[in-house]
PDB file of C-alpha atoms in Angstrom:
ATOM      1  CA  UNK A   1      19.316  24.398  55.411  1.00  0.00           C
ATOM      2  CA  UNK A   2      16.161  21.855  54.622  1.00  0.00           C
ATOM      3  CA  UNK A   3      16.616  18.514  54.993  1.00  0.00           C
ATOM      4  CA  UNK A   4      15.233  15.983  52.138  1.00  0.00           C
ATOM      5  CA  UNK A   5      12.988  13.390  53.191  1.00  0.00           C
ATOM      6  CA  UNK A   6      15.381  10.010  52.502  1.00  0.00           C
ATOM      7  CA  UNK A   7      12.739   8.710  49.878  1.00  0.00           C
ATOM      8  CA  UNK A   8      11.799  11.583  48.068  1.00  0.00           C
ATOM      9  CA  UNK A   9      13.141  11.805  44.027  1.00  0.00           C
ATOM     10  CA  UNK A  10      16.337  14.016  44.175  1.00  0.00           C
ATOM     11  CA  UNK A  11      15.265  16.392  40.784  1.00  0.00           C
ATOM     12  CA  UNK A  12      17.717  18.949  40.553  1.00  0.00           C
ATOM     13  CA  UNK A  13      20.419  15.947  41.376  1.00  0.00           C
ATOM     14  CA  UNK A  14      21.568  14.234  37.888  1.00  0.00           C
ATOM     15  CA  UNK A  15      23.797  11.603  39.933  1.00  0.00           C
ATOM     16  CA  UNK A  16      20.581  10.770  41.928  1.00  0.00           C
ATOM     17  CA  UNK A  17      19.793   6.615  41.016  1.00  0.00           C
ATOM     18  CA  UNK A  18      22.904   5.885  39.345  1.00  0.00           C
ATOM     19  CA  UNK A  19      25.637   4.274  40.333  1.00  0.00           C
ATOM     20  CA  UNK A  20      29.424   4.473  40.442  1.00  0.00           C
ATOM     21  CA  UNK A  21      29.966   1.614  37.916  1.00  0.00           C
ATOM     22  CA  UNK A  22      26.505   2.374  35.850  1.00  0.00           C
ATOM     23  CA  UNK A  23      28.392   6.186  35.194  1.00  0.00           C
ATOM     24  CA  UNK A  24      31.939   4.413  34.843  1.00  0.00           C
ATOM     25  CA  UNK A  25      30.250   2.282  32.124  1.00  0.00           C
ATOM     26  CA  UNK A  26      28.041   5.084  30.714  1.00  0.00           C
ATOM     27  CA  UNK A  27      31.289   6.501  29.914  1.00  0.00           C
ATOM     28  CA  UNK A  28      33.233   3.898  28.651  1.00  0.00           C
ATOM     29  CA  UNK A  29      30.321   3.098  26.213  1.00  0.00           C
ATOM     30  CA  UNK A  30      30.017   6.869  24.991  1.00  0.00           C
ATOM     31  CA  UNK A  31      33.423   6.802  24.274  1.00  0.00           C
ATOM     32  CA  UNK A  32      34.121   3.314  22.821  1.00  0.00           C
ATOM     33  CA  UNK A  33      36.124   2.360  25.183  1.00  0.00           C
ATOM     34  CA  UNK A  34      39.244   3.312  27.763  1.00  0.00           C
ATOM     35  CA  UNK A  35      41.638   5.098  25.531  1.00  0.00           C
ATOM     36  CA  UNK A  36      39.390   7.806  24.316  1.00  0.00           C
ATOM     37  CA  UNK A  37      38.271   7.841  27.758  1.00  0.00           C
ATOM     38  CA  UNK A  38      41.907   8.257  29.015  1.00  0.00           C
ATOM     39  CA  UNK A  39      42.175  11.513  26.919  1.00  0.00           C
ATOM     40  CA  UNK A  40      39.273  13.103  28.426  1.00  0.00           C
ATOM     41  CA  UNK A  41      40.167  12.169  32.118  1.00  0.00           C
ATOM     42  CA  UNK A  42      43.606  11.258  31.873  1.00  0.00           C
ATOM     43  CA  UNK A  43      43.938   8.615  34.964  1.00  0.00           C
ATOM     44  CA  UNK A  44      46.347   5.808  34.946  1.00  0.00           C
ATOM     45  CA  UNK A  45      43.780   3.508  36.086  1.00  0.00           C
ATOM     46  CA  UNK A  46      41.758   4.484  32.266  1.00  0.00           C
ATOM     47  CA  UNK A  47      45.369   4.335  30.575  1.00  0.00           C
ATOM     48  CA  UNK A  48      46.851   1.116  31.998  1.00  0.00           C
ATOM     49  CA  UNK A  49      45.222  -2.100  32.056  1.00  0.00           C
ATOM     50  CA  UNK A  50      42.296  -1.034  32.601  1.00  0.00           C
ATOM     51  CA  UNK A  51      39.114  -2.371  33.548  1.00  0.00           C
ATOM     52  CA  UNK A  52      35.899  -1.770  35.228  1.00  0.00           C
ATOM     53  CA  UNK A  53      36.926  -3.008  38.558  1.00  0.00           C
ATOM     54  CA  UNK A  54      40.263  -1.972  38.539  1.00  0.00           C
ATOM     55  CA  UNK A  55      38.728   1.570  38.134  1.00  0.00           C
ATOM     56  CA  UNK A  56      36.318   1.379  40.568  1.00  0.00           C
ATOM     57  CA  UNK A  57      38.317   0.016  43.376  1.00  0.00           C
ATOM     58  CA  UNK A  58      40.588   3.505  42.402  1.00  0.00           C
ATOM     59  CA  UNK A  59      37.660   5.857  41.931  1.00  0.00           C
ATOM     60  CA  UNK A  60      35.921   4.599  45.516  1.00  0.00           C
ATOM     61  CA  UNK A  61      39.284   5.491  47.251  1.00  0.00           C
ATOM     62  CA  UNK A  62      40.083   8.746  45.606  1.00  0.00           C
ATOM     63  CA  UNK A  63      37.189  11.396  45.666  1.00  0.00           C
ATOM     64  CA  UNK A  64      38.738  14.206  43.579  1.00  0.00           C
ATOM     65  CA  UNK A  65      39.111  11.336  40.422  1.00  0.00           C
ATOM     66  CA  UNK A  66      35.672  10.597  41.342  1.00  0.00           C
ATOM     67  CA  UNK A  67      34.368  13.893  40.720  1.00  0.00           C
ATOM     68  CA  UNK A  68      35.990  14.324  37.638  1.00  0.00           C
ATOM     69  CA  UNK A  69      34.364  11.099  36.405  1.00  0.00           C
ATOM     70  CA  UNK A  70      30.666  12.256  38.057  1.00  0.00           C
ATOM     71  CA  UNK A  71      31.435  15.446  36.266  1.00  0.00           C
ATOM     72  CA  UNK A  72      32.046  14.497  33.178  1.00  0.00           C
ATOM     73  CA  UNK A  73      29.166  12.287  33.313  1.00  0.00           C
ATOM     74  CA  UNK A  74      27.148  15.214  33.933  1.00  0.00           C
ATOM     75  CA  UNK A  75      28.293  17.395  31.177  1.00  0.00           C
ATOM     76  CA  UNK A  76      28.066  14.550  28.494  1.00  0.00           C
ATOM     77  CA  UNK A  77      24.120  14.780  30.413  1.00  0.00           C
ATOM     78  CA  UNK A  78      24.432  10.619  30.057  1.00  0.00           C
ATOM     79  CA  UNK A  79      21.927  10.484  32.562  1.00  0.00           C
ATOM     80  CA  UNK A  80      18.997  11.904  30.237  1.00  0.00           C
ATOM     81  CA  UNK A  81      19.805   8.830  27.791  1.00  0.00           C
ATOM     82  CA  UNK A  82      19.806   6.095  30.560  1.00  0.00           C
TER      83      UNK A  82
END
């Protein structure tokens, strides 16, 4: 398995320079807000008071809601309109 040098562009990586809350927000702005966001990935922290920080802080510390988020992210392709 090669190695990638640690400065080189990550191309066939769509996460590569973004961040947690730039896709969280991404989201949230494709989708007009929380609710309709809710129904795609239905997580309390989306559904019940939610927030950006209040879903980060849940998203850091739970990787399989994480992925969900990243892909979604992915198959919306956000990243090409960033």
């Amino acid at each position: 398995m090669a190695t990638q040098a640690p400065n080189q562009p990550q191309h066939n990586n769509p996460l590569h320079g973004f961040t947690l809350q730039q896709i969280l927000e991404l989201l949230v702005e494709h989708y007009g807000g929380f609710a309709p966001l809710a129904k795609q990935i239905p997580l309390k922290c989306f559904s019940s008071n939610p927030s950006i920080k209040s879903s980060l802080t849940f998203l850091r510390k739970t990787p399989w809601a994480r992925t969900q988020v990243e892909e979604l992210f992915i198959k919306l392709k956000l990243y090409q309109k960033s």
